[in-house]
Amino acid sequence: MANRHTIILMQASPNRATRTFMDFESITQAMGGICALYERKLKELNPAIRNLSYDIVDLYNFIDGLADMSALVYDHSSHAYVPHDRQWIKQRTFQHLKKLAR
């Protein structure tokens, strides 16, 4: 499962012009990318604070605050991308952070 190309589709606001995507070589890298995106947003909102911290609820609120977010994960057996919703992304980011905390 580690080497499954993953595309994160997101839309920051209801404005369709905010649609964008990020692509990664694996699900793990994609979840790290989402966390990094949130961390950049935190730094942007709090430029004077050197050491920012957050918990999973904060990250979930960020994900839920986007107009849309989904993932496309390549499945080698069907040679196609499988779509996943926001809830799946939240579960995967939680698993990712849990692994990092060990």
PDB file of C-alpha atoms in Angstrom:
ATOM      1  CA  MET A   1       0.000   0.000   0.000  1.00  0.00           C
ATOM      2  CA  ALA A   2       2.972   2.338   0.517  1.00  0.00           C
ATOM      3  CA  ASN A   3       3.646   2.978  -3.182  1.00  0.00           C
ATOM      4  CA  ARG A   4       0.204   3.969  -4.383  1.00  0.00           C
ATOM      5  CA  HIS A   5       0.210   7.229  -6.299  1.00  0.00           C
ATOM      6  CA  THR A   6      -2.231   9.581  -4.578  1.00  0.00           C
ATOM      7  CA  ILE A   7      -3.826  12.783  -5.835  1.00  0.00           C
ATOM      8  CA  ILE A   8      -5.426  15.125  -3.318  1.00  0.00           C
ATOM      9  CA  LEU A   9      -8.164  17.275  -4.860  1.00  0.00           C
ATOM     10  CA  MET A  10      -9.184  20.323  -2.891  1.00  0.00           C
ATOM     11  CA  GLN A  11     -11.213  23.480  -3.115  1.00  0.00           C
ATOM     12  CA  ALA A  12     -10.497  26.095  -0.455  1.00  0.00           C
ATOM     13  CA  SER A  13     -13.722  28.110  -0.840  1.00  0.00           C
ATOM     14  CA  PRO A  14     -16.996  27.966  -2.767  1.00  0.00           C
ATOM     15  CA  ASN A  15     -15.225  29.888  -5.549  1.00  0.00           C
ATOM     16  CA  ARG A  16     -14.402  27.340  -8.248  1.00  0.00           C
ATOM     17  CA  ALA A  17     -11.180  29.221  -9.000  1.00  0.00           C
ATOM     18  CA  THR A  18      -9.752  27.893  -5.699  1.00  0.00           C
ATOM     19  CA  ARG A  19      -9.746  24.312  -6.993  1.00  0.00           C
ATOM     20  CA  THR A  20      -6.315  22.734  -6.971  1.00  0.00           C
ATOM     21  CA  PHE A  21      -4.587  19.404  -6.550  1.00  0.00           C
ATOM     22  CA  MET A  22      -1.447  17.946  -5.027  1.00  0.00           C
ATOM     23  CA  ASP A  23       0.031  14.637  -6.107  1.00  0.00           C
ATOM     24  CA  PHE A  24       2.221  12.271  -4.141  1.00  0.00           C
ATOM     25  CA  GLU A  25       3.985   8.970  -4.678  1.00  0.00           C
ATOM     26  CA  SER A  26       2.199   7.332  -1.736  1.00  0.00           C
ATOM     27  CA  ILE A  27      -0.724   7.646   0.647  1.00  0.00           C
ATOM     28  CA  THR A  28       1.732   8.326   3.480  1.00  0.00           C
ATOM     29  CA  GLN A  29       3.321  11.214   1.590  1.00  0.00           C
ATOM     30  CA  ALA A  30      -0.128  12.580   0.760  1.00  0.00           C
ATOM     31  CA  MET A  31      -1.187  12.591   4.406  1.00  0.00           C
ATOM     32  CA  GLY A  32       2.095  14.283   5.320  1.00  0.00           C
ATOM     33  CA  GLY A  33       1.388  16.840   2.603  1.00  0.00           C
ATOM     34  CA  ILE A  34      -2.029  17.624   4.052  1.00  0.00           C
ATOM     35  CA  CYS A  35      -0.490  18.096   7.508  1.00  0.00           C
ATOM     36  CA  ALA A  36       2.212  20.337   5.997  1.00  0.00           C
ATOM     37  CA  LEU A  37      -0.475  22.376   4.210  1.00  0.00           C
ATOM     38  CA  TYR A  38      -2.266  22.924   7.524  1.00  0.00           C
ATOM     39  CA  GLU A  39       1.002  23.802   9.267  1.00  0.00           C
ATOM     40  CA  ARG A  40       1.791  26.407   6.578  1.00  0.00           C
ATOM     41  CA  LYS A  41      -1.679  27.886   7.088  1.00  0.00           C
ATOM     42  CA  LEU A  42      -1.086  28.041  10.857  1.00  0.00           C
ATOM     43  CA  LYS A  43       2.233  29.846  10.324  1.00  0.00           C
ATOM     44  CA  GLU A  44       0.572  32.248   7.904  1.00  0.00           C
ATOM     45  CA  LEU A  45      -2.146  33.063  10.465  1.00  0.00           C
ATOM     46  CA  ASN A  46       0.302  33.278  13.403  1.00  0.00           C
ATOM     47  CA  PRO A  47       3.565  34.714  12.027  1.00  0.00           C
ATOM     48  CA  ALA A  48       4.819  35.869  15.446  1.00  0.00           C
ATOM     49  CA  ILE A  49       4.583  32.442  17.083  1.00  0.00           C
ATOM     50  CA  ARG A  50       7.735  30.365  16.604  1.00  0.00           C
ATOM     51  CA  ASN A  51       6.546  26.985  17.895  1.00  0.00           C
ATOM     52  CA  LEU A  52       3.042  26.148  16.807  1.00  0.00           C
ATOM     53  CA  SER A  53       1.221  23.082  18.002  1.00  0.00           C
ATOM     54  CA  TYR A  54      -2.121  21.561  17.123  1.00  0.00           C
ATOM     55  CA  ASP A  55      -4.170  18.486  17.843  1.00  0.00           C
ATOM     56  CA  ILE A  56      -6.167  16.205  15.594  1.00  0.00           C
ATOM     57  CA  VAL A  57      -9.384  18.174  16.173  1.00  0.00           C
ATOM     58  CA  ASP A  58      -7.681  21.308  14.800  1.00  0.00           C
ATOM     59  CA  LEU A  59      -6.567  19.406  11.713  1.00  0.00           C
ATOM     60  CA  TYR A  60     -10.062  17.941  11.243  1.00  0.00           C
ATOM     61  CA  ASN A  61     -11.561  21.442  11.506  1.00  0.00           C
ATOM     62  CA  PHE A  62      -9.154  22.634   8.810  1.00  0.00           C
ATOM     63  CA  ILE A  63     -10.129  19.738   6.526  1.00  0.00           C
ATOM     64  CA  ASP A  64     -13.844  20.271   7.222  1.00  0.00           C
ATOM     65  CA  GLY A  65     -13.447  24.016   6.636  1.00  0.00           C
ATOM     66  CA  LEU A  66     -12.441  23.476   3.019  1.00  0.00           C
ATOM     67  CA  ALA A  67     -15.231  23.624   0.461  1.00  0.00           C
ATOM     68  CA  ASP A  68     -14.123  20.209  -0.803  1.00  0.00           C
ATOM     69  CA  MET A  69     -11.357  17.672  -0.342  1.00  0.00           C
ATOM     70  CA  SER A  70     -11.029  14.180  -1.734  1.00  0.00           C
ATOM     71  CA  ALA A  71      -8.330  11.713  -2.701  1.00  0.00           C
ATOM     72  CA  LEU A  72      -7.710   9.554  -5.734  1.00  0.00           C
ATOM     73  CA  VAL A  73      -5.514   6.551  -4.955  1.00  0.00           C
ATOM     74  CA  TYR A  74      -4.092   4.410  -7.725  1.00  0.00           C
ATOM     75  CA  ASP A  75      -5.049   0.762  -7.550  1.00  0.00           C
ATOM     76  CA  HIS A  76      -2.487  -1.401  -9.335  1.00  0.00           C
ATOM     77  CA  SER A  77      -4.859  -4.370  -9.756  1.00  0.00           C
ATOM     78  CA  SER A  78      -7.541  -2.406 -11.634  1.00  0.00           C
ATOM     79  CA  HIS A  79      -5.142   0.123 -13.213  1.00  0.00           C
ATOM     80  CA  ALA A  80      -7.437   2.942 -12.107  1.00  0.00           C
ATOM     81  CA  TYR A  81      -7.741   5.596  -9.439  1.00  0.00           C
ATOM     82  CA  VAL A  82     -10.118   4.878  -6.572  1.00  0.00           C
ATOM     83  CA  PRO A  83     -11.875   7.913  -5.075  1.00  0.00           C
ATOM     84  CA  HIS A  84     -11.948   8.514  -1.310  1.00  0.00           C
ATOM     85  CA  ASP A  85     -13.900  11.115   0.612  1.00  0.00           C
ATOM     86  CA  ARG A  86     -13.019  13.626   3.299  1.00  0.00           C
ATOM     87  CA  GLN A  87     -13.787  11.143   6.098  1.00  0.00           C
ATOM     88  CA  TRP A  88     -11.260   8.670   4.675  1.00  0.00           C
ATOM     89  CA  ILE A  89      -8.665  11.460   4.510  1.00  0.00           C
ATOM     90  CA  LYS A  90      -9.326  12.343   8.154  1.00  0.00           C
ATOM     91  CA  GLN A  91      -8.901   8.698   9.199  1.00  0.00           C
ATOM     92  CA  ARG A  92      -5.671   8.411   7.226  1.00  0.00           C
ATOM     93  CA  THR A  93      -4.208  11.656   8.586  1.00  0.00           C
ATOM     94  CA  PHE A  94      -4.958  10.418  12.106  1.00  0.00           C
ATOM     95  CA  GLN A  95      -3.152   7.130  11.393  1.00  0.00           C
ATOM     96  CA  HIS A  96      -0.256   9.086   9.871  1.00  0.00           C
ATOM     97  CA  LEU A  97       0.159  11.346  12.903  1.00  0.00           C
ATOM     98  CA  LYS A  98      -0.213   8.382  15.255  1.00  0.00           C
ATOM     99  CA  LYS A  99       2.714   6.662  13.524  1.00  0.00           C
ATOM    100  CA  LEU A 100       4.816   9.815  13.775  1.00  0.00           C
ATOM    101  CA  ALA A 101       4.103  10.111  17.496  1.00  0.00           C
ATOM    102  CA  ARG A 102       5.584   6.679  18.254  1.00  0.00           C
TER     103      ARG A 102
END
